[in-house]
Structures are given as C-alpha cells and as structure tokens.
C-alpha cells in the first residue's frame, strides 16, 4: 500500500494524514474484494524495515493499526471477513497485540480473509519458519532433513494456508518486491501502477484484475 506520504505531500499535508487516508482506501478495497468474491486479500501494512522511519511516524502508524484492526473486525466482520495478521510480534506494543488477538478471535470463522502483513518481512518469515521447524524437532535427524519437501516447509510459514498468490499489485510507481511474500509469490503476476495508494479506488482494482485476466488468457493460448 505504497504512496501515502507522497499523496499527503502533494496536498501540503503531513505524512500521517496520508496514512489516515490510506486506511480509508483499504476499507473500500477490502469491501470491494469481498463483494466480487476474492477469497484472500493480503496487504502490506508495515514492514520490518519500516521501524527505520522517524519515531513520530512509526508511533502514528502503530496507533492507526491498533485502532483500525478492531474497527475493521467489527465492520468487515459483518461482511464475513476474517482478519489475520502475518509477521513477527517482536517490538509490537501490548495494546497492539491485544487488538490483533481481539480482531482475529472475533472474525476467525469468516470465509474471506484479509491478511494484514504487519511487522512483516519475507526473509524474516523464512528464517522464522526454520526456527519453528527446529523447535518442533522437525530437523532432529538427517533423514528428516533429506526428506523435507516444499510443502513440509511451507507448513511453518506465518499462515501456512495461504495458497500461491495469483496477483500482486504495487502502487505508487515503485517496481520492487521489497521483501513481500518471497515464498508465496513464486508464481505471482505483478501489476505495477503509478496510482498512489490513497487514490487507488475500485476502478483501479478492477483494471488490475483485467490486466491479470488478459495475461492469463495469453498464457493458455498462443
Ligand atoms: C505507505 O506509504 C506505506 C506504509 C509503510 C504504511 P509510504 O509511507 O511508503 O508513502 P511514500 O512512499 O512515502 O509516498
Ligand atoms: Mg513508500
């Protein structure tokens, strides 16, 4: 969800105002995804690298996340959206962790999932998976290591039920992966758009889906 800061700057607003507007965009896009039948939506809300931002901005983002994770659970829960975070909890405040637990618990039986990648890094996820495997005793003998399959490994990722990701949309003209879903994106299509995240609306979403569909049709034919 890139471009909040630039969106705000263009309007003479503070970066934090851009993030606040970005939350509104997420609400709109999540609802639209539900309405058109998307089963899994994963958004990159805060990366493990984002801690390097000025403390004021990090504090604002953390507060926004605490507040809106619970709001989303209430609002989108009615629409049958499950909220699930992926990432590490290291460094998160007890308030934010409590908000995450509350939102996840309240929505856990809903059929569409909005995954919020929060304090997430793709490499960190892979290393955390190795640590979990090790704690589980899954690497205890050489035979087990030799027989390890990709599926066995994927079982230890933050949310092992996430399927191969079909489409990744990156906003704001950036054309990088930025440590997002390194494992799950092995077969993803990427759509890059210059639109800044706060301006990304339902039409932009549908356009990205159409682009994805066109590519898939081409793949099946000649
Ligand atoms: C949002 O956009 C990304 C978050 C970490 C929430 P940015 O804050 O990266 O916006 P730009 O790139 O400065 O425009
Ligand atoms: Mg950015």
PDB file of N, CA and C in Angstrom, residues 60-148:
ATOM      1  N   UNK A  60       2.549   6.886  15.024  1.00  0.00           N
ATOM      2  CA  UNK A  60       1.243   7.131  14.406  1.00  0.00           C
ATOM      3  C   UNK A  60       0.736   5.877  13.698  1.00  0.00           C
ATOM      4  N   UNK A  61       1.634   5.221  12.962  1.00  0.00           N
ATOM      5  CA  UNK A  61       1.229   4.009  12.239  1.00  0.00           C
ATOM      6  C   UNK A  61       0.766   2.929  13.214  1.00  0.00           C
ATOM      7  N   UNK A  62       1.487   2.789  14.322  1.00  0.00           N
ATOM      8  CA  UNK A  62       1.120   1.766  15.316  1.00  0.00           C
ATOM      9  C   UNK A  62      -0.248   2.076  15.926  1.00  0.00           C
ATOM     10  N   UNK A  63      -0.475   3.368  16.189  1.00  0.00           N
ATOM     11  CA  UNK A  63      -1.775   3.761  16.762  1.00  0.00           C
ATOM     12  C   UNK A  63      -2.900   3.492  15.761  1.00  0.00           C
ATOM     13  N   UNK A  64      -2.643   3.864  14.503  1.00  0.00           N
ATOM     14  CA  UNK A  64      -3.645   3.617  13.454  1.00  0.00           C
ATOM     15  C   UNK A  64      -3.975   2.135  13.361  1.00  0.00           C
ATOM     16  N   UNK A  65      -2.937   1.312  13.407  1.00  0.00           N
ATOM     17  CA  UNK A  65      -3.138  -0.131  13.289  1.00  0.00           C
ATOM     18  C   UNK A  65      -3.971  -0.651  14.457  1.00  0.00           C
ATOM     19  N   UNK A  66      -3.614  -0.246  15.688  1.00  0.00           N
ATOM     20  CA  UNK A  66      -4.371  -0.701  16.869  1.00  0.00           C
ATOM     21  C   UNK A  66      -5.842  -0.358  16.729  1.00  0.00           C
ATOM     22  N   UNK A  67      -6.092   0.895  16.329  1.00  0.00           N
ATOM     23  CA  UNK A  67      -7.473   1.375  16.262  1.00  0.00           C
ATOM     24  C   UNK A  67      -8.248   0.665  15.149  1.00  0.00           C
ATOM     25  N   UNK A  68      -7.657   0.618  13.973  1.00  0.00           N
ATOM     26  CA  UNK A  68      -8.429   0.168  12.818  1.00  0.00           C
ATOM     27  C   UNK A  68      -8.528  -1.347  12.703  1.00  0.00           C
ATOM     28  N   UNK A  69      -7.602  -2.049  13.303  1.00  0.00           N
ATOM     29  CA  UNK A  69      -7.705  -3.515  13.257  1.00  0.00           C
ATOM     30  C   UNK A  69      -8.994  -3.937  13.961  1.00  0.00           C
ATOM     31  N   UNK A  70      -9.283  -3.285  15.066  1.00  0.00           N
ATOM     32  CA  UNK A  70     -10.515  -3.605  15.789  1.00  0.00           C
ATOM     33  C   UNK A  70     -11.736  -3.077  15.022  1.00  0.00           C
ATOM     34  N   UNK A  71     -11.637  -1.858  14.497  1.00  0.00           N
ATOM     35  CA  UNK A  71     -12.745  -1.313  13.682  1.00  0.00           C
ATOM     36  C   UNK A  71     -13.049  -2.209  12.484  1.00  0.00           C
ATOM     37  N   UNK A  72     -12.004  -2.642  11.820  1.00  0.00           N
ATOM     38  CA  UNK A  72     -12.180  -3.498  10.640  1.00  0.00           C
ATOM     39  C   UNK A  72     -12.898  -4.781  11.024  1.00  0.00           C
ATOM     40  N   UNK A  73     -12.473  -5.340  12.161  1.00  0.00           N
ATOM     41  CA  UNK A  73     -13.075  -6.606  12.594  1.00  0.00           C
ATOM     42  C   UNK A  73     -14.576  -6.412  12.806  1.00  0.00           C
ATOM     43  N   UNK A  74     -14.946  -5.261  13.382  1.00  0.00           N
ATOM     44  CA  UNK A  74     -16.369  -5.024  13.628  1.00  0.00           C
ATOM     45  C   UNK A  74     -17.118  -4.792  12.318  1.00  0.00           C
ATOM     46  N   UNK A  75     -16.554  -3.926  11.474  1.00  0.00           N
ATOM     47  CA  UNK A  75     -17.244  -3.540  10.248  1.00  0.00           C
ATOM     48  C   UNK A  75     -17.237  -4.640   9.206  1.00  0.00           C
ATOM     49  N   UNK A  76     -16.036  -5.170   8.971  1.00  0.00           N
ATOM     50  CA  UNK A  76     -15.906  -6.166   7.911  1.00  0.00           C
ATOM     51  C   UNK A  76     -16.352  -7.538   8.397  1.00  0.00           C
ATOM     52  N   UNK A  77     -16.366  -7.718   9.717  1.00  0.00           N
ATOM     53  CA  UNK A  77     -16.839  -8.977  10.276  1.00  0.00           C
ATOM     54  C   UNK A  77     -18.269  -9.260   9.851  1.00  0.00           C
ATOM     55  N   UNK A  78     -19.089  -8.184   9.780  1.00  0.00           N
ATOM     56  CA  UNK A  78     -20.464  -8.336   9.323  1.00  0.00           C
ATOM     57  C   UNK A  78     -20.509  -8.814   7.882  1.00  0.00           C
ATOM     58  N   UNK A  79     -19.499  -8.468   7.152  1.00  0.00           N
ATOM     59  CA  UNK A  79     -19.420  -8.881   5.752  1.00  0.00           C
ATOM     60  C   UNK A  79     -18.717 -10.228   5.623  1.00  0.00           C
ATOM     61  N   UNK A  80     -18.523 -10.886   6.736  1.00  0.00           N
ATOM     62  CA  UNK A  80     -17.892 -12.209   6.716  1.00  0.00           C
ATOM     63  C   UNK A  80     -16.421 -12.169   6.304  1.00  0.00           C
ATOM     64  N   UNK A  81     -15.708 -11.166   6.815  1.00  0.00           N
ATOM     65  CA  UNK A  81     -14.274 -11.086   6.558  1.00  0.00           C
ATOM     66  C   UNK A  81     -13.505 -11.471   7.824  1.00  0.00           C
ATOM     67  N   UNK A  82     -12.582 -12.396   7.637  1.00  0.00           N
ATOM     68  CA  UNK A  82     -11.722 -12.802   8.744  1.00  0.00           C
ATOM     69  C   UNK A  82     -10.471 -11.926   8.709  1.00  0.00           C
ATOM     70  N   UNK A  83     -10.062 -11.425   9.858  1.00  0.00           N
ATOM     71  CA  UNK A  83      -8.830 -10.628   9.931  1.00  0.00           C
ATOM     72  C   UNK A  83      -7.733 -11.539  10.473  1.00  0.00           C
ATOM     73  N   UNK A  84      -6.596 -11.523   9.793  1.00  0.00           N
ATOM     74  CA  UNK A  84      -5.472 -12.343  10.262  1.00  0.00           C
ATOM     75  C   UNK A  84      -4.187 -11.574   9.973  1.00  0.00           C
ATOM     76  N   UNK A  85      -3.327 -11.458  10.960  1.00  0.00           N
ATOM     77  CA  UNK A  85      -2.065 -10.765  10.701  1.00  0.00           C
ATOM     78  C   UNK A  85      -0.974 -11.788  10.407  1.00  0.00           C
ATOM     79  N   UNK A  86      -0.016 -11.375   9.593  1.00  0.00           N
ATOM     80  CA  UNK A  86       1.194 -12.178   9.408  1.00  0.00           C
ATOM     81  C   UNK A  86       2.380 -11.272   9.696  1.00  0.00           C
ATOM     82  N   UNK A  87       3.377 -11.824  10.354  1.00  0.00           N
ATOM     83  CA  UNK A  87       4.544 -11.025  10.716  1.00  0.00           C
ATOM     84  C   UNK A  87       5.028 -11.459  12.084  1.00  0.00           C
ATOM     85  N   UNK A  88       6.032 -10.742  12.571  1.00  0.00           N
ATOM     86  CA  UNK A  88       6.524 -11.076  13.905  1.00  0.00           C
ATOM     87  C   UNK A  88       5.945 -10.099  14.928  1.00  0.00           C
ATOM     88  N   UNK A  89       5.754 -10.585  16.131  1.00  0.00           N
ATOM     89  CA  UNK A  89       5.209  -9.716  17.176  1.00  0.00           C
ATOM     90  C   UNK A  89       6.303  -8.988  17.942  1.00  0.00           C
ATOM     91  N   UNK A  90       7.557  -9.327  17.646  1.00  0.00           N
ATOM     92  CA  UNK A  90       8.673  -8.654  18.338  1.00  0.00           C
ATOM     93  C   UNK A  90       8.570  -7.145  18.156  1.00  0.00           C
ATOM     94  N   UNK A  91       8.575  -6.415  19.235  1.00  0.00           N
ATOM     95  CA  UNK A  91       8.586  -4.951  19.140  1.00  0.00           C
ATOM     96  C   UNK A  91       7.211  -4.314  19.110  1.00  0.00           C
ATOM     97  N   UNK A  92       6.149  -5.115  18.977  1.00  0.00           N
ATOM     98  CA  UNK A  92       4.804  -4.544  18.977  1.00  0.00           C
ATOM     99  C   UNK A  92       4.376  -4.257  20.422  1.00  0.00           C
ATOM    100  N   UNK A  93       3.567  -3.210  20.592  1.00  0.00           N
ATOM    101  CA  UNK A  93       3.126  -2.857  21.947  1.00  0.00           C
ATOM    102  C   UNK A  93       2.092  -3.869  22.431  1.00  0.00           C
ATOM    103  N   UNK A  94       1.975  -4.018  23.758  1.00  0.00           N
ATOM    104  CA  UNK A  94       0.948  -4.921  24.300  1.00  0.00           C
ATOM    105  C   UNK A  94      -0.458  -4.521  23.824  1.00  0.00           C
ATOM    106  N   UNK A  95      -0.703  -3.212  23.668  1.00  0.00           N
ATOM    107  CA  UNK A  95      -2.027  -2.757  23.200  1.00  0.00           C
ATOM    108  C   UNK A  95      -2.310  -3.269  21.788  1.00  0.00           C
ATOM    109  N   UNK A  96      -1.294  -3.158  20.931  1.00  0.00           N
ATOM    110  CA  UNK A  96      -1.488  -3.606  19.547  1.00  0.00           C
ATOM    111  C   UNK A  96      -1.682  -5.128  19.505  1.00  0.00           C
ATOM    112  N   UNK A  97      -0.898  -5.836  20.285  1.00  0.00           N
ATOM    113  CA  UNK A  97      -1.035  -7.299  20.308  1.00  0.00           C
ATOM    114  C   UNK A  97      -2.433  -7.686  20.799  1.00  0.00           C
ATOM    115  N   UNK A  98      -2.918  -6.960  21.802  1.00  0.00           N
ATOM    116  CA  UNK A  98      -4.270  -7.249  22.308  1.00  0.00           C
ATOM    117  C   UNK A  98      -5.317  -6.964  21.229  1.00  0.00           C
ATOM    118  N   UNK A  99      -5.126  -5.874  20.486  1.00  0.00           N
ATOM    119  CA  UNK A  99      -6.069  -5.534  19.412  1.00  0.00           C
ATOM    120  C   UNK A  99      -6.063  -6.610  18.326  1.00  0.00           C
ATOM    121  N   UNK A 100      -4.878  -7.083  17.988  1.00  0.00           N
ATOM    122  CA  UNK A 100      -4.757  -8.135  16.966  1.00  0.00           C
ATOM    123  C   UNK A 100      -5.487  -9.397  17.440  1.00  0.00           C
ATOM    124  N   UNK A 101      -5.211  -9.786  18.677  1.00  0.00           N
ATOM    125  CA  UNK A 101      -5.838 -11.004  19.206  1.00  0.00           C
ATOM    126  C   UNK A 101      -7.359 -10.875  19.198  1.00  0.00           C
ATOM    127  N   UNK A 102      -7.833  -9.707  19.595  1.00  0.00           N
ATOM    128  CA  UNK A 102      -9.283  -9.489  19.666  1.00  0.00           C
ATOM    129  C   UNK A 102      -9.905  -9.590  18.261  1.00  0.00           C
ATOM    130  N   UNK A 103      -9.285  -8.922  17.307  1.00  0.00           N
ATOM    131  CA  UNK A 103      -9.821  -8.907  15.936  1.00  0.00           C
ATOM    132  C   UNK A 103      -9.772 -10.303  15.317  1.00  0.00           C
ATOM    133  N   UNK A 104      -8.675 -11.002  15.540  1.00  0.00           N
ATOM    134  CA  UNK A 104      -8.538 -12.338  14.943  1.00  0.00           C
ATOM    135  C   UNK A 104      -9.560 -13.301  15.549  1.00  0.00           C
ATOM    136  N   UNK A 105      -9.707 -13.202  16.863  1.00  0.00           N
ATOM    137  CA  UNK A 105     -10.626 -14.087  17.565  1.00  0.00           C
ATOM    138  C   UNK A 105     -12.079 -13.839  17.120  1.00  0.00           C
ATOM    139  N   UNK A 106     -12.448 -12.556  17.025  1.00  0.00           N
ATOM    140  CA  UNK A 106     -13.845 -12.205  16.716  1.00  0.00           C
ATOM    141  C   UNK A 106     -14.256 -12.616  15.309  1.00  0.00           C
ATOM    142  N   UNK A 107     -13.284 -12.742  14.400  1.00  0.00           N
ATOM    143  CA  UNK A 107     -13.627 -12.959  12.990  1.00  0.00           C
ATOM    144  C   UNK A 107     -13.166 -14.327  12.488  1.00  0.00           C
ATOM    145  N   UNK A 108     -12.725 -15.182  13.390  1.00  0.00           N
ATOM    146  CA  UNK A 108     -11.968 -16.365  12.951  1.00  0.00           C
ATOM    147  C   UNK A 108     -12.754 -17.356  12.076  1.00  0.00           C
ATOM    148  N   UNK A 109     -14.084 -17.305  12.130  1.00  0.00           N
ATOM    149  CA  UNK A 109     -14.837 -18.283  11.334  1.00  0.00           C
ATOM    150  C   UNK A 109     -15.326 -17.748   9.990  1.00  0.00           C
ATOM    151  N   UNK A 110     -14.922 -16.528   9.646  1.00  0.00           N
ATOM    152  CA  UNK A 110     -15.437 -15.926   8.406  1.00  0.00           C
ATOM    153  C   UNK A 110     -14.707 -16.449   7.167  1.00  0.00           C
ATOM    154  N   UNK A 111     -15.424 -16.521   6.043  1.00  0.00           N
ATOM    155  CA  UNK A 111     -14.867 -17.215   4.871  1.00  0.00           C
ATOM    156  C   UNK A 111     -13.834 -16.438   4.037  1.00  0.00           C
ATOM    157  N   UNK A 112     -13.958 -15.105   3.946  1.00  0.00           N
ATOM    158  CA  UNK A 112     -12.901 -14.376   3.224  1.00  0.00           C
ATOM    159  C   UNK A 112     -11.863 -13.915   4.234  1.00  0.00           C
ATOM    160  N   UNK A 113     -10.585 -13.953   3.872  1.00  0.00           N
ATOM    161  CA  UNK A 113      -9.556 -13.485   4.811  1.00  0.00           C
ATOM    162  C   UNK A 113      -8.863 -12.240   4.301  1.00  0.00           C
ATOM    163  N   UNK A 114      -8.787 -11.249   5.175  1.00  0.00           N
ATOM    164  CA  UNK A 114      -7.942 -10.078   4.954  1.00  0.00           C
ATOM    165  C   UNK A 114      -6.698 -10.287   5.810  1.00  0.00           C
ATOM    166  N   UNK A 115      -5.602 -10.657   5.146  1.00  0.00           N
ATOM    167  CA  UNK A 115      -4.335 -10.819   5.860  1.00  0.00           C
ATOM    168  C   UNK A 115      -3.649  -9.461   5.926  1.00  0.00           C
ATOM    169  N   UNK A 116      -3.280  -9.052   7.112  1.00  0.00           N
ATOM    170  CA  UNK A 116      -2.552  -7.795   7.264  1.00  0.00           C
ATOM    171  C   UNK A 116      -1.108  -8.131   7.610  1.00  0.00           C
ATOM    172  N   UNK A 117      -0.209  -7.856   6.659  1.00  0.00           N
ATOM    173  CA  UNK A 117       1.212  -8.103   6.911  1.00  0.00           C
ATOM    174  C   UNK A 117       1.731  -6.941   7.748  1.00  0.00           C
ATOM    175  N   UNK A 118       2.045  -7.236   8.970  1.00  0.00           N
ATOM    176  CA  UNK A 118       2.327  -6.198   9.967  1.00  0.00           C
ATOM    177  C   UNK A 118       3.599  -6.598  10.698  1.00  0.00           C
ATOM    178  N   UNK A 119       4.599  -5.738  10.621  1.00  0.00           N
ATOM    179  CA  UNK A 119       5.910  -6.103  11.136  1.00  0.00           C
ATOM    180  C   UNK A 119       6.369  -7.365  10.408  1.00  0.00           C
ATOM    181  N   UNK A 120       6.182  -7.311   9.098  1.00  0.00           N
ATOM    182  CA  UNK A 120       6.418  -8.466   8.227  1.00  0.00           C
ATOM    183  C   UNK A 120       7.652  -8.231   7.353  1.00  0.00           C
ATOM    184  N   UNK A 121       8.409  -9.290   7.166  1.00  0.00           N
ATOM    185  CA  UNK A 121       9.493  -9.294   6.187  1.00  0.00           C
ATOM    186  C   UNK A 121       9.546 -10.701   5.598  1.00  0.00           C
ATOM    187  N   UNK A 122       9.691 -10.798   4.294  1.00  0.00           N
ATOM    188  CA  UNK A 122       9.676 -12.111   3.646  1.00  0.00           C
ATOM    189  C   UNK A 122      10.853 -12.989   4.072  1.00  0.00           C
ATOM    190  N   UNK A 123      12.031 -12.390   4.180  1.00  0.00           N
ATOM    191  CA  UNK A 123      13.192 -13.179   4.615  1.00  0.00           C
ATOM    192  C   UNK A 123      13.021 -13.588   6.065  1.00  0.00           C
ATOM    193  N   UNK A 124      12.560 -12.650   6.861  1.00  0.00           N
ATOM    194  CA  UNK A 124      12.340 -12.946   8.290  1.00  0.00           C
ATOM    195  C   UNK A 124      11.352 -14.113   8.442  1.00  0.00           C
ATOM    196  N   UNK A 125      10.314 -14.120   7.570  1.00  0.00           N
ATOM    197  CA  UNK A 125       9.325 -15.203   7.639  1.00  0.00           C
ATOM    198  C   UNK A 125       9.990 -16.558   7.397  1.00  0.00           C
ATOM    199  N   UNK A 126      10.895 -16.586   6.422  1.00  0.00           N
ATOM    200  CA  UNK A 126      11.561 -17.854   6.096  1.00  0.00           C
ATOM    201  C   UNK A 126      12.479 -18.280   7.245  1.00  0.00           C
ATOM    202  N   UNK A 127      13.210 -17.330   7.799  1.00  0.00           N
ATOM    203  CA  UNK A 127      14.083 -17.662   8.934  1.00  0.00           C
ATOM    204  C   UNK A 127      13.239 -18.096  10.138  1.00  0.00           C
ATOM    205  N   UNK A 128      12.138 -17.399  10.381  1.00  0.00           N
ATOM    206  CA  UNK A 128      11.255 -17.785  11.495  1.00  0.00           C
ATOM    207  C   UNK A 128      10.697 -19.194  11.284  1.00  0.00           C
ATOM    208  N   UNK A 129      10.443 -19.550  10.025  1.00  0.00           N
ATOM    209  CA  UNK A 129       9.934 -20.900   9.727  1.00  0.00           C
ATOM    210  C   UNK A 129      10.992 -21.949  10.091  1.00  0.00           C
ATOM    211  N   UNK A 130      12.233 -21.656   9.762  1.00  0.00           N
ATOM    212  CA  UNK A 130      13.317 -22.594  10.087  1.00  0.00           C
ATOM    213  C   UNK A 130      13.425 -22.747  11.606  1.00  0.00           C
ATOM    214  N   UNK A 131      13.314 -21.621  12.313  1.00  0.00           N
ATOM    215  CA  UNK A 131      13.393 -21.687  13.782  1.00  0.00           C
ATOM    216  C   UNK A 131      12.258 -22.540  14.339  1.00  0.00           C
ATOM    217  N   UNK A 132      11.041 -22.321  13.804  1.00  0.00           N
ATOM    218  CA  UNK A 132       9.883 -23.079  14.283  1.00  0.00           C
ATOM    219  C   UNK A 132      10.077 -24.576  14.022  1.00  0.00           C
ATOM    220  N   UNK A 133      10.586 -24.887  12.827  1.00  0.00           N
ATOM    221  CA  UNK A 133      10.827 -26.296  12.495  1.00  0.00           C
ATOM    222  C   UNK A 133      11.792 -26.915  13.470  1.00  0.00           C
ATOM    223  N   UNK A 134      12.813 -26.157  13.798  1.00  0.00           N
ATOM    224  CA  UNK A 134      13.844 -26.649  14.693  1.00  0.00           C
ATOM    225  C   UNK A 134      13.270 -26.882  16.091  1.00  0.00           C
ATOM    226  N   UNK A 135      12.506 -25.900  16.586  1.00  0.00           N
ATOM    227  CA  UNK A 135      11.877 -26.061  17.905  1.00  0.00           C
ATOM    228  C   UNK A 135      10.933 -27.257  17.940  1.00  0.00           C
ATOM    229  N   UNK A 136      10.291 -27.494  16.802  1.00  0.00           N
ATOM    230  CA  UNK A 136       9.342 -28.610  16.678  1.00  0.00           C
ATOM    231  C   UNK A 136      10.040 -29.968  16.645  1.00  0.00           C
ATOM    232  N   UNK A 137      11.335 -29.937  16.492  1.00  0.00           N
ATOM    233  CA  UNK A 137      12.085 -31.183  16.361  1.00  0.00           C
ATOM    234  C   UNK A 137      12.061 -31.728  14.942  1.00  0.00           C
ATOM    235  N   UNK A 138      11.543 -30.936  14.003  1.00  0.00           N
ATOM    236  CA  UNK A 138      11.407 -31.427  12.627  1.00  0.00           C
ATOM    237  C   UNK A 138      12.762 -31.606  11.942  1.00  0.00           C
ATOM    238  N   UNK A 139      13.803 -31.020  12.513  1.00  0.00           N
ATOM    239  CA  UNK A 139      15.124 -31.140  11.883  1.00  0.00           C
ATOM    240  C   UNK A 139      16.060 -32.018  12.710  1.00  0.00           C
ATOM    241  N   UNK A 140      15.463 -32.803  13.566  1.00  0.00           N
ATOM    242  CA  UNK A 140      16.290 -33.516  14.533  1.00  0.00           C
ATOM    243  C   UNK A 140      17.190 -34.609  13.976  1.00  0.00           C
ATOM    244  N   UNK A 141      16.802 -35.213  12.893  1.00  0.00           N
ATOM    245  CA  UNK A 141      17.746 -36.178  12.331  1.00  0.00           C
ATOM    246  C   UNK A 141      17.900 -35.984  10.835  1.00  0.00           C
ATOM    247  N   UNK A 142      19.025 -36.456  10.347  1.00  0.00           N
ATOM    248  CA  UNK A 142      19.401 -36.190   8.963  1.00  0.00           C
ATOM    249  C   UNK A 142      18.384 -36.739   7.973  1.00  0.00           C
ATOM    250  N   UNK A 143      17.795 -37.916   8.287  1.00  0.00           N
ATOM    251  CA  UNK A 143      16.797 -38.495   7.392  1.00  0.00           C
ATOM    252  C   UNK A 143      15.658 -37.516   7.178  1.00  0.00           C
ATOM    253  N   UNK A 144      15.220 -36.928   8.282  1.00  0.00           N
ATOM    254  CA  UNK A 144      14.104 -35.990   8.177  1.00  0.00           C
ATOM    255  C   UNK A 144      14.472 -34.807   7.288  1.00  0.00           C
ATOM    256  N   UNK A 145      15.675 -34.319   7.427  1.00  0.00           N
ATOM    257  CA  UNK A 145      16.091 -33.174   6.600  1.00  0.00           C
ATOM    258  C   UNK A 145      16.101 -33.578   5.130  1.00  0.00           C
ATOM    259  N   UNK A 146      16.620 -34.757   4.847  1.00  0.00           N
ATOM    260  CA  UNK A 146      16.695 -35.196   3.452  1.00  0.00           C
ATOM    261  C   UNK A 146      15.323 -35.363   2.822  1.00  0.00           C
ATOM    262  N   UNK A 147      14.349 -35.729   3.634  1.00  0.00           N
ATOM    263  CA  UNK A 147      13.014 -35.970   3.072  1.00  0.00           C
ATOM    264  C   UNK A 147      12.129 -34.725   3.040  1.00  0.00           C
ATOM    265  N   UNK A 148      12.648 -33.636   3.572  1.00  0.00           N
ATOM    266  CA  UNK A 148      11.843 -32.416   3.666  1.00  0.00           C
ATOM    267  C   UNK A 148      11.364 -31.944   2.291  1.00  0.00           C
TER     268      UNK A 148
END
